[in-house]
CSV table of C-alpha atoms in Angstrom, one decimal:
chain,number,residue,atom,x,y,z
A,1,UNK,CA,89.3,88.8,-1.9
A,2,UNK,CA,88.1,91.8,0.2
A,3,UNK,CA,90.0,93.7,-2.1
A,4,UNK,CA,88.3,93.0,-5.0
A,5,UNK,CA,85.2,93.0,-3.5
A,6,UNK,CA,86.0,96.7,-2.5
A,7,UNK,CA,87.1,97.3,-6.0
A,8,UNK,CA,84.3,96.3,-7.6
A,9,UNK,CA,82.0,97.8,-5.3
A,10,UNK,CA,83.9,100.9,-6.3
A,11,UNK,CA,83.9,100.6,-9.8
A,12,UNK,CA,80.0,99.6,-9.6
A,13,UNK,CA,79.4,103.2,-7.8
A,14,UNK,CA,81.7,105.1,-10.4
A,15,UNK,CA,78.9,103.1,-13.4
A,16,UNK,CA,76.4,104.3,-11.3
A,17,UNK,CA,77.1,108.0,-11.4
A,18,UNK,CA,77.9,107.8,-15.0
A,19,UNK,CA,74.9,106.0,-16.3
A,20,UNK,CA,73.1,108.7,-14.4
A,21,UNK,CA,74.7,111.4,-15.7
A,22,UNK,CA,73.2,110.4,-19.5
A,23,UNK,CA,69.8,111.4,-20.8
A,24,UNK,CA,69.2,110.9,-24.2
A,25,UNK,CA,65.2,111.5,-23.4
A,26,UNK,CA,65.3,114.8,-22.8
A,27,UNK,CA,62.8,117.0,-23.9
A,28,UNK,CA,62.7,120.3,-24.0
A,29,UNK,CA,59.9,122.1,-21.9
A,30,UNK,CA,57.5,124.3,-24.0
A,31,UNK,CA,56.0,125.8,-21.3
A,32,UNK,CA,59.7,127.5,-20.1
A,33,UNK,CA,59.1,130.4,-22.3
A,34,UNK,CA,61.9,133.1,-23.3
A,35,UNK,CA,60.8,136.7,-24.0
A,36,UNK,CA,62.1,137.7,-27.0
A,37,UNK,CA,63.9,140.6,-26.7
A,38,UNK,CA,66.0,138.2,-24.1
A,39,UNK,CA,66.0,135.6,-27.2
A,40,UNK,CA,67.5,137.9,-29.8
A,41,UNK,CA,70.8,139.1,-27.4
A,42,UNK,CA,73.8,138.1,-29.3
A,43,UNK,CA,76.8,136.8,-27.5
A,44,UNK,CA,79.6,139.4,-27.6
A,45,UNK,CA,82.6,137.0,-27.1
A,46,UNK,CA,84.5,135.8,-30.3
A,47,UNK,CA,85.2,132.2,-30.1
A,48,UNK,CA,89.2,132.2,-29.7
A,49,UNK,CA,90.8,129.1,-27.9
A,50,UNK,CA,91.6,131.4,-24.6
A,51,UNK,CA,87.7,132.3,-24.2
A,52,UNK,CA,86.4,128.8,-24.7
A,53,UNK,CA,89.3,127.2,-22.4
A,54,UNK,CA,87.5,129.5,-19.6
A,55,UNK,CA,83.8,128.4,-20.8
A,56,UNK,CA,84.8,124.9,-20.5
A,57,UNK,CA,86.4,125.2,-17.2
A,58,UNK,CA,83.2,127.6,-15.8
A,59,UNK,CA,81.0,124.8,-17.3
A,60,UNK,CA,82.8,122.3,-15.3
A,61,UNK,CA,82.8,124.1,-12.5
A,62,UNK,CA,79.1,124.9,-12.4
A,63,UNK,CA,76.8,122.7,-14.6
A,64,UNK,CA,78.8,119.3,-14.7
A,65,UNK,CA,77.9,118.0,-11.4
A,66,UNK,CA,74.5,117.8,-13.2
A,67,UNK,CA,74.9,118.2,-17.0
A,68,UNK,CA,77.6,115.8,-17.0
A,69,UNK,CA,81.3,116.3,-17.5
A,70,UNK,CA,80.7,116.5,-21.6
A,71,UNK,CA,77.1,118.0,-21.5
A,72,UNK,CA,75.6,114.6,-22.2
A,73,UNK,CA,72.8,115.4,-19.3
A,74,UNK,CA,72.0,113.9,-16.3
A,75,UNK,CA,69.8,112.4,-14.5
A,76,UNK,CA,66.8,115.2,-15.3
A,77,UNK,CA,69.4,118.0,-16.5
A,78,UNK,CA,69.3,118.5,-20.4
A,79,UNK,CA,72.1,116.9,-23.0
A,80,UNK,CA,73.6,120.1,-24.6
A,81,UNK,CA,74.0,117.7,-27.7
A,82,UNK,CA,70.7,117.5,-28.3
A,83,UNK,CA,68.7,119.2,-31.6
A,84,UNK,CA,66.2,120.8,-29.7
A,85,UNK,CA,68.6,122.3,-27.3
A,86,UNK,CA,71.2,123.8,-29.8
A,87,UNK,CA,68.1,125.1,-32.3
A,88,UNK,CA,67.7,127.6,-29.6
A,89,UNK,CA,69.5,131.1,-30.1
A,90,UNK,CA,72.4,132.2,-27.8
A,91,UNK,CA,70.0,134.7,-25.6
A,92,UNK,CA,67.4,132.0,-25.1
A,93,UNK,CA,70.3,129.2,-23.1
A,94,UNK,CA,71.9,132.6,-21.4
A,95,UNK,CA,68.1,133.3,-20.5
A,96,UNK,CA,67.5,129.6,-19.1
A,97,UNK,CA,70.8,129.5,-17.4
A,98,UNK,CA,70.5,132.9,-15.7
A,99,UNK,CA,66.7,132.4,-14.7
A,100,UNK,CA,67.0,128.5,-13.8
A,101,UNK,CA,63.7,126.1,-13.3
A,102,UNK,CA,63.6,125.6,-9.7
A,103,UNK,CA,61.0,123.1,-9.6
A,104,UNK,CA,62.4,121.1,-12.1
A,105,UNK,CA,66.3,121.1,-10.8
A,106,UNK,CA,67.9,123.6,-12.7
A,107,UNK,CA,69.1,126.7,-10.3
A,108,UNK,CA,69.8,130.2,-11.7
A,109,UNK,CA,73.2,131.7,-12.4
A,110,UNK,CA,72.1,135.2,-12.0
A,111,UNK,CA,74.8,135.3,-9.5
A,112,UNK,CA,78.0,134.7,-11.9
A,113,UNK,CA,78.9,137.7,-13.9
A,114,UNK,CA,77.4,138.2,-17.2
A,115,UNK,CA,80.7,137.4,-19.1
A,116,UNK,CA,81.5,134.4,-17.9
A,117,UNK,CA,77.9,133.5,-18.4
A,118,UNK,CA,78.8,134.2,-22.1
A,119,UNK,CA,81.8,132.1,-22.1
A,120,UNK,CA,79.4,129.1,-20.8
A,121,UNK,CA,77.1,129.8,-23.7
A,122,UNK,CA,80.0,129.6,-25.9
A,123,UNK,CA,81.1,126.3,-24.5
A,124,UNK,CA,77.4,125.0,-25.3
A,125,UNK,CA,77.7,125.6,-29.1
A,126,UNK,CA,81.2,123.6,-28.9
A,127,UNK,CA,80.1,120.4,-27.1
A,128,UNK,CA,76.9,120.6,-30.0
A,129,UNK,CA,79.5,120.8,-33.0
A,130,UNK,CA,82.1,118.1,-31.0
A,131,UNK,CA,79.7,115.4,-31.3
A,132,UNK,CA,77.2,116.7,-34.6
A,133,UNK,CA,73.2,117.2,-32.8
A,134,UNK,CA,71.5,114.5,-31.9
A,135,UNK,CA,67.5,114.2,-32.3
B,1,UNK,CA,82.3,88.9,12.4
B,2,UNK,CA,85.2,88.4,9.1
B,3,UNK,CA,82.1,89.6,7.1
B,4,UNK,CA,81.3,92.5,9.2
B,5,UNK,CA,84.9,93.6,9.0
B,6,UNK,CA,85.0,93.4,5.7
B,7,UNK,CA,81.4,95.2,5.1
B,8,UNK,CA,83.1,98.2,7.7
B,9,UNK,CA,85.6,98.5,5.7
B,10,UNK,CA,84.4,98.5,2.3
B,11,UNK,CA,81.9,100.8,3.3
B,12,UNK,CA,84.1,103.2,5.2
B,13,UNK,CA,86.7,103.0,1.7
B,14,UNK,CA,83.2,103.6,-0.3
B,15,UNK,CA,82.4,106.3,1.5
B,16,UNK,CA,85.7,108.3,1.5
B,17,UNK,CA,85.9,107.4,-2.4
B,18,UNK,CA,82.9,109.1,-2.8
B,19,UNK,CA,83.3,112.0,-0.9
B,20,UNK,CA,86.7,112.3,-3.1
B,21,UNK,CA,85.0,111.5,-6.4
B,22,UNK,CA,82.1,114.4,-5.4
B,23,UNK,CA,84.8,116.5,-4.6
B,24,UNK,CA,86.1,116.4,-7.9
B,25,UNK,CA,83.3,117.5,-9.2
B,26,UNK,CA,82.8,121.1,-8.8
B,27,UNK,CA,79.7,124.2,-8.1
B,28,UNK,CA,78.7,127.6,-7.9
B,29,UNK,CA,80.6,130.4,-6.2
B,30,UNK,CA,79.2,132.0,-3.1
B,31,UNK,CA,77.6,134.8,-1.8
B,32,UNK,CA,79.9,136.7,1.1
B,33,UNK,CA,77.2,136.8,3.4
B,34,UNK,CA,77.6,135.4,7.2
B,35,UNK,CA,73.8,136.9,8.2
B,36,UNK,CA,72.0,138.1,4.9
B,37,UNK,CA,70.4,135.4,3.1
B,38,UNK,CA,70.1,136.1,-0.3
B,39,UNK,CA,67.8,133.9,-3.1
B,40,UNK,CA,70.4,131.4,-4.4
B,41,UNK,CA,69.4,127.8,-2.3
B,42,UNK,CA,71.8,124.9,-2.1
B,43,UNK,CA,71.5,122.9,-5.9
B,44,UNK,CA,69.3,120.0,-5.6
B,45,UNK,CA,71.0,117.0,-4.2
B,46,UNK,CA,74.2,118.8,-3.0
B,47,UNK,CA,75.8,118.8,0.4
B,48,UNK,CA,77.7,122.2,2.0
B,49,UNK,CA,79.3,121.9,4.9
B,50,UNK,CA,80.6,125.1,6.3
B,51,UNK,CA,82.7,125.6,9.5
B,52,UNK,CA,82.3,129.1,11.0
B,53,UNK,CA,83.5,131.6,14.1
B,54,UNK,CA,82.0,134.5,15.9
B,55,UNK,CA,85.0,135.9,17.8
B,56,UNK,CA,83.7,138.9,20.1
B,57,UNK,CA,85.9,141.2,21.9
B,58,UNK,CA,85.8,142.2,25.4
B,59,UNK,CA,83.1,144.9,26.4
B,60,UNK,CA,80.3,146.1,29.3
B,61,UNK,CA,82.2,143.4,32.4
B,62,UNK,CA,81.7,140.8,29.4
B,63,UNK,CA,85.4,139.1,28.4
B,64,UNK,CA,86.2,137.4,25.0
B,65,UNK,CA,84.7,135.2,22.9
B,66,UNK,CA,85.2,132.9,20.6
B,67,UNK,CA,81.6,131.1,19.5
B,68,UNK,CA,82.2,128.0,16.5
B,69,UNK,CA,79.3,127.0,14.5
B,70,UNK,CA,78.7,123.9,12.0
B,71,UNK,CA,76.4,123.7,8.8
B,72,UNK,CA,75.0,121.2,7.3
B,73,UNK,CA,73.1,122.9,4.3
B,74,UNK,CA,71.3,120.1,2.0
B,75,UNK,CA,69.3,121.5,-1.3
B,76,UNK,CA,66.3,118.9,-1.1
B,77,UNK,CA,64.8,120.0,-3.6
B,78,UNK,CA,65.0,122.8,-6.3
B,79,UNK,CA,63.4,125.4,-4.2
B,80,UNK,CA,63.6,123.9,-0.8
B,81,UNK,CA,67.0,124.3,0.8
B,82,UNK,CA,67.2,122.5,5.1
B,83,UNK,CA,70.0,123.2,7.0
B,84,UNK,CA,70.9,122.2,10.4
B,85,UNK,CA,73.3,124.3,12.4
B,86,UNK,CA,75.2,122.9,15.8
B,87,UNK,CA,77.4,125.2,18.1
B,88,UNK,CA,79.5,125.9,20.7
B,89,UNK,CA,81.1,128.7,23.2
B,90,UNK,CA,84.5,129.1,24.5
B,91,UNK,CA,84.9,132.5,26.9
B,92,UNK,CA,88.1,133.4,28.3
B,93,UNK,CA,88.8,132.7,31.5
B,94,UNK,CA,85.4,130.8,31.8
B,95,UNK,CA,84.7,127.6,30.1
B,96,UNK,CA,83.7,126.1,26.8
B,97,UNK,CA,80.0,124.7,26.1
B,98,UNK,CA,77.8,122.9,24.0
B,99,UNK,CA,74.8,126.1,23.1
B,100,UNK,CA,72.5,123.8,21.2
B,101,UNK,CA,71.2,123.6,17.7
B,102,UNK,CA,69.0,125.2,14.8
B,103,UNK,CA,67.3,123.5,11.9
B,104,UNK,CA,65.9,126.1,9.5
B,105,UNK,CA,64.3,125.0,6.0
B,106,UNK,CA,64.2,127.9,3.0
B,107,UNK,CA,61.6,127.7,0.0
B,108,UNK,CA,61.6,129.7,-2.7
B,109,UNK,CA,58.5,131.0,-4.0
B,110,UNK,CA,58.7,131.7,-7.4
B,111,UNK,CA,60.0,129.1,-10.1
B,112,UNK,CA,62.4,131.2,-12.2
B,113,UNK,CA,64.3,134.3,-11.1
B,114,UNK,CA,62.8,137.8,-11.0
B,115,UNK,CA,64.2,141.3,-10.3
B,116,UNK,CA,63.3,140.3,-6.7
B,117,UNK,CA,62.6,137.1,-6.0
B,118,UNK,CA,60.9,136.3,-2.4
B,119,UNK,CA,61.8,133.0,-0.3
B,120,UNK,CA,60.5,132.1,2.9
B,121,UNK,CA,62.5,130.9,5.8
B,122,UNK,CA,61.3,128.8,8.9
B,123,UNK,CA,63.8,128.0,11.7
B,124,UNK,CA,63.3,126.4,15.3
B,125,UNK,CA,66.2,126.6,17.4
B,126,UNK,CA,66.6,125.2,20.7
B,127,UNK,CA,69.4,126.8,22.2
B,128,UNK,CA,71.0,128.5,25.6
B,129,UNK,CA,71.4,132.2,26.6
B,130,UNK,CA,75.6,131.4,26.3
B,131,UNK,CA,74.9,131.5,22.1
B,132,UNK,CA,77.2,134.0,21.0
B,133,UNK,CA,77.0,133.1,17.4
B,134,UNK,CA,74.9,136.1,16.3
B,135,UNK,CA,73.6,134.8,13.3
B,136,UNK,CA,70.6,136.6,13.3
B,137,UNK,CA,69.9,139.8,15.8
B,138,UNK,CA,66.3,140.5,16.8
B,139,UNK,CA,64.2,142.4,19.7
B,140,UNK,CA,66.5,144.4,22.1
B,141,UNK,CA,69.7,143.7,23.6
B,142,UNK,CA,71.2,143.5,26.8
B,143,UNK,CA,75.1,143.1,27.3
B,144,UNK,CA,75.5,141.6,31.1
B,145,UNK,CA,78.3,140.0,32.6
B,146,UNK,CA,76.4,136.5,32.9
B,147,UNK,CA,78.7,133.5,33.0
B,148,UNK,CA,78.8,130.3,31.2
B,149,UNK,CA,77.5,128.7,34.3
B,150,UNK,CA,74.3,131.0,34.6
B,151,UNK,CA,73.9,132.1,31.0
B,152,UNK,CA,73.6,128.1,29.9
B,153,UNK,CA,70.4,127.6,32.5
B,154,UNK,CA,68.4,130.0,30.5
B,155,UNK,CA,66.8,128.1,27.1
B,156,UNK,CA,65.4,130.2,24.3
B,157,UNK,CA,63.1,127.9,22.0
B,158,UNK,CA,62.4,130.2,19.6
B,159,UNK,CA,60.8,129.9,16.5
B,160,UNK,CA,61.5,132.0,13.7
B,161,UNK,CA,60.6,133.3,10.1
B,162,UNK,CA,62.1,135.3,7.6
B,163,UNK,CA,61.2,136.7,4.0
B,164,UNK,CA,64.2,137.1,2.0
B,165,UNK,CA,64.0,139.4,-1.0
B,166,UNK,CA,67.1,139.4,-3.0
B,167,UNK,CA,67.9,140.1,-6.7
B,168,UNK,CA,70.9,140.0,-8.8
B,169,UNK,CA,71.7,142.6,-11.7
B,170,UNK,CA,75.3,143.8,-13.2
B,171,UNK,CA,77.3,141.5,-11.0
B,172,UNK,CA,75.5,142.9,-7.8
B,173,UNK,CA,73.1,141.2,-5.4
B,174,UNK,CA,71.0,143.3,-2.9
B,175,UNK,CA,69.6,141.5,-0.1
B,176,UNK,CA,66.7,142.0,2.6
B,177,UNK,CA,65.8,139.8,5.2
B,178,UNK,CA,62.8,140.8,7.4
B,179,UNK,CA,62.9,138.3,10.7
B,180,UNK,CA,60.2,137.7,13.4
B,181,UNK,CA,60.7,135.6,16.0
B,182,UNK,CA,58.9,134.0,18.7
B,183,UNK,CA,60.7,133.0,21.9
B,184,UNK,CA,58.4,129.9,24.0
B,185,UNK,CA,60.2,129.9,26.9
B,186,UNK,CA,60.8,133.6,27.7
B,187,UNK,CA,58.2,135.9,27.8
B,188,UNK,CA,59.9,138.6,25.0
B,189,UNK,CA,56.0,139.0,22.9
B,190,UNK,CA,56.8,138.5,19.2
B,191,UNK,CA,60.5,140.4,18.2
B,192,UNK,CA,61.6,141.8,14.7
B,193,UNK,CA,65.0,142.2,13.0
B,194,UNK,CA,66.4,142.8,10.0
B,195,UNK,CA,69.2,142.2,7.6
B,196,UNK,CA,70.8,144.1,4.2
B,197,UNK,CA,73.6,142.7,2.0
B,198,UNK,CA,74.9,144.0,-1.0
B,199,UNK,CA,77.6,142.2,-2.6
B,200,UNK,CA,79.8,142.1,-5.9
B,201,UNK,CA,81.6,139.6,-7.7
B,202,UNK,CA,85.2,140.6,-8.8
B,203,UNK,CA,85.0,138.0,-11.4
B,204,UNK,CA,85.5,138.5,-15.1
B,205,UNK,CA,86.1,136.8,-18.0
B,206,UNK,CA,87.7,133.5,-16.7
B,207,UNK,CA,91.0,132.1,-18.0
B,208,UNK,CA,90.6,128.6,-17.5
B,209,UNK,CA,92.8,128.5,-15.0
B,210,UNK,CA,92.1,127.7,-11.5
B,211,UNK,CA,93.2,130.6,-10.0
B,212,UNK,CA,93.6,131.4,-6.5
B,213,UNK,CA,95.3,134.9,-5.8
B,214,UNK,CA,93.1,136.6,-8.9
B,215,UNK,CA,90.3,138.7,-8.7
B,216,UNK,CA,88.1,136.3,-10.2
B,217,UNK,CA,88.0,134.4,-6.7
B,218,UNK,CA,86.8,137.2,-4.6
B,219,UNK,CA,83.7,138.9,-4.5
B,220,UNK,CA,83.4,141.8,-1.7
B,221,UNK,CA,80.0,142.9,0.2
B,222,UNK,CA,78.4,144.8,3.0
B,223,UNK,CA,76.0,143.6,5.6
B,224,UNK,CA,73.8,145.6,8.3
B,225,UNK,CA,71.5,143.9,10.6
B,226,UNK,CA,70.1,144.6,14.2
B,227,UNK,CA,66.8,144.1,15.7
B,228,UNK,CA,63.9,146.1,15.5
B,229,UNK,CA,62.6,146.0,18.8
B,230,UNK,CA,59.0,143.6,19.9
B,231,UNK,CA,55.6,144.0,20.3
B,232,UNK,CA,56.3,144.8,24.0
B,233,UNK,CA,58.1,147.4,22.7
B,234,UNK,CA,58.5,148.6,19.6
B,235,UNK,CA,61.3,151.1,19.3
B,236,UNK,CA,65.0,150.9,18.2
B,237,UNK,CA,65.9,152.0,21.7
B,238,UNK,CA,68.1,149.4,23.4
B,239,UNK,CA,68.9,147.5,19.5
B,240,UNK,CA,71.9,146.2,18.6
B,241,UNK,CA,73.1,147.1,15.0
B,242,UNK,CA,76.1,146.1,13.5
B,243,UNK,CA,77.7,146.8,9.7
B,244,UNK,CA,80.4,144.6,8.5
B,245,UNK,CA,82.3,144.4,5.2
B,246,UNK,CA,82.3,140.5,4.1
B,247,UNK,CA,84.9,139.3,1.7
B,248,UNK,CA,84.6,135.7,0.0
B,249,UNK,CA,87.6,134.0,-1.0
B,250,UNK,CA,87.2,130.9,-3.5
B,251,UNK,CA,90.1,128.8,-3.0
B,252,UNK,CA,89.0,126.0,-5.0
B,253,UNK,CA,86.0,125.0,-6.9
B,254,UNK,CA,84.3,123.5,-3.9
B,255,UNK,CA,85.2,125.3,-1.3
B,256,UNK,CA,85.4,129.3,-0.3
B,257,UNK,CA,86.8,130.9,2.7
B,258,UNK,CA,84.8,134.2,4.2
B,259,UNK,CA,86.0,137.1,6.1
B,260,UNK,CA,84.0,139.8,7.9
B,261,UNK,CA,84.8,142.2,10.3
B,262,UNK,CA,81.6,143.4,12.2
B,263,UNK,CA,81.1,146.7,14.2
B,264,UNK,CA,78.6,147.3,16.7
B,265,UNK,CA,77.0,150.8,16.4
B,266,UNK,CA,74.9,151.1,19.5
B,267,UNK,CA,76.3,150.8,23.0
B,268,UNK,CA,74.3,147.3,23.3
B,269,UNK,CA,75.7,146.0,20.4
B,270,UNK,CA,78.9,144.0,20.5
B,271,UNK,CA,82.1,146.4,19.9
B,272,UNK,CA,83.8,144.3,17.7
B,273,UNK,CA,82.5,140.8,15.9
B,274,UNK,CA,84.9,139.0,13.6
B,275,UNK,CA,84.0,136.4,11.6
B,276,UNK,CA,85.9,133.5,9.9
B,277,UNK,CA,84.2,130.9,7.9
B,278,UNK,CA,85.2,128.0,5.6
B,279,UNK,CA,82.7,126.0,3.3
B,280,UNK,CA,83.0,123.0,1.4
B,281,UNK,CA,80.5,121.7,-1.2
B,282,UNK,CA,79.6,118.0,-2.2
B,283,UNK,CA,77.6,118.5,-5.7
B,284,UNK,CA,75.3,115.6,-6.1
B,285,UNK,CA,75.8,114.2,-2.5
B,286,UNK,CA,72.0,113.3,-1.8
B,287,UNK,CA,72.2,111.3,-5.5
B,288,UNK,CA,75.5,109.6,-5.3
B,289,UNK,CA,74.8,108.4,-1.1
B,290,UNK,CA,70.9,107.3,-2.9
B,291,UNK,CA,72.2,104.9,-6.0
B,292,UNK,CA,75.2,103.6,-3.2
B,293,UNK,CA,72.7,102.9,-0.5
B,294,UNK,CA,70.2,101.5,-3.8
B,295,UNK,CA,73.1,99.3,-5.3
B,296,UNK,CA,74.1,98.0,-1.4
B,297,UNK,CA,70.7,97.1,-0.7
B,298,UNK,CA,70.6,94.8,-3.8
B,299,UNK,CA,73.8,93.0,-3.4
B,300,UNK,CA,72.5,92.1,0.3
B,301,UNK,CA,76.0,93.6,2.0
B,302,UNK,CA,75.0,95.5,5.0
């Protein structure tokens, strides 16, 4: 009895976190504006297994606890599988990510060297092929 | 009472499930610093707890020291950062003591990074002459032979403010902290300090893997700080300044040991400080403790 009650206390607080970590509403800001010689940067890496293994664990590492484990989003945090996220070009999301929106939750990663920042970036465009864009 | 042991219980097994679940879930790397604050607040929601040691050696009739220090560093919001600091004293052949407590909050001005991005710090601290932490240096120094006994009656109240300016660019972060301080229960007039950190990540292109004895977990630095004398007198005569080389060591995704070494340049200035500190980061605390507290409410089990 008091163990199911713990259990399903538990698995209430593990549904919890998870439906939190899910927003299917987000919309991009317009007024988060990229200059556009940051826009146009390409991303140097080349897409082999070994550099996206290391995106994926960085991404874990740093933007899950808000993103989500799969980049479906969060409670505020944008879902990488979104349309209007993955229209934008590689040096607009390395822009975002390195200059963060402080008032609306997102920090900067200014402090993570460029590279791996590039390795996050090409994480991004995986999760938004895994799973085709959503509107 | 079979209810209340029951409610203890579940909520001591939620709480540790939590703490392990949070755990799990990982965050940023840190900035070396034990005294430079740089830009980069606590992510919205998330918990750091760090457990740190200022070990001085003996000097000027004054005998070793070993002075640990507790965080409690919660990002409130985006751009406001509170922290509450608790610490302690141990001298040899003397005795070991409570020296009070600091809560400091940290707002950052601007709402994206810059080149240099400006935050402003407030602190109050209500602590005892025996604090030998020496996270901050201000004003002018004396190094006496007080004892616990003595050193504890004195109580500084101080208030203090800082503007941190810190940027990051190629891996490297440069740091400035400009401090003034007010102390209410000495008569010191207003005192000024300062701070500099520079500091580089190691870190390249990461393999995946989580690896602990690779570059990619270290990131070096240098910090100078001292005081800057006070508006009863202001002149570096008397100051203590210290440089130290700081060394952070990730050793998992959540948690990062830090090294540092400190050297006192002026004879009022500690000879030798070494510093030890270990952190550990709970991403999404403030949220996950919220919804628990939220659901617990609603099913009426207090």
């Amino acid at each position: 009895m008091k163990t199911a009650k713990t259990f399903s206390l538990l698995s209430l607080f593990v549904l919890l976190v998870t439906a939190w970590a899910q927003n299917p509403g987000y919309r991009v800001d317009p007024g988060w504006k990229v200059p556009p010689k940051a826009a146009v940067k390409k991303n140097p890496l080349p897409p082999t297994p070994a550099v996206l293994a290391g995106g994926k664990a960085l991404f874990r590492a740093h933007c899950a606890s808000c993103h989500g484990r799969d980049g479906q989003g969060g409670r505020r945090a944008a879902d990488f599988h979104l349309a209007a996220v993955q229209a934008q070009s590689d040096g607009a999301l390395l822009y975002k990510m390195s200059h963060g929106y402080r008032r609306k939750g997102m920090p900067s990663f200014s402090q993570l060297p460029e590279v791996q920042r590039w390795q996050i970036i090409l994480y991004l465009r995986e999760l938004g092929k895994e799973r085709g864009h959503r509107k | 009472m079979r209810r209340r042991t029951l409610s203890l219980a579940a909520r001591l097994f939620s709480a540790l499930f939590m703490l392990l679940y949070l755990g799990l879930r990982a965050r940023a790397q840190e900035a070396p610093y034990f005294v430079t604050y740089d830009h980069h607040l606590e992510e919205p929601s998330s918990l750091e707890i760090e457990a740190s040691t200022t070990a001085g050696s003996p000097h000027g009739g004054q005998r070793t020291f070993f002075a640990p220090y507790t965080e409690f560093e919660y990002g409130v919001t985006g751009w406001w950062t509170s922290e509450l600091y608790v610490e302690g004293q141990t001298t040899a052949q003397d005795s070991t003591l409570f020296t009070g407590w600091r809560l400091e909050n940290r707002f950052a001005l601007l709402a994206h990074d810059h080149a240099v991005n400006p935050v402003l710090y407030f602190e109050y601290e209500d602590v005892n002459e025996a604090s030998r932490i020496t996270t901050e240096v201000t004003g002018h120094n004396q190094l006496g032979p007080d004892t616990n006994a003595t050193a504890r009656l004195q109580l500084d109240r101080e208030l203090e403010t800082k503007l941190i300016l810190s940027g990051d660019r190629h891996g490297w972060n440069i740091s400035w902290n400009g401090i003034v301080e007010k102390n209410f229960t000495q008569n010191e007039g207003v005192e000024f300090g300062y701070a500099l950190g520079v500091a580089h990540s190691l870190a390249g292109l990461s393999s995946g893997a989580n690896c602990v004895f690779c570059r990619n977990a270290l990131a070096l630095g240098l910090e100078a700080y001292g005081g800057l004398g006070s508006t009863q007198s202001l002149t570096l005569r008397d100051t203590a300044q210290y440089i130290a080389p700081v060394l952070a060591w990730q050793l998992s995704p959540n948690s990062t040991l830090r090294l540092s070494p400190g050297v006192g340049l002026t004879h009022v200035s500690e000879p030798l400080l070494l510093r030890i500190g270990y952190s550990y980061e709970f991403p999404g605390f403030g949220e996950a403790l919220a919804g628990l507290l939220h659901h617990r409410g609603k099913s009426g089990l207090q």
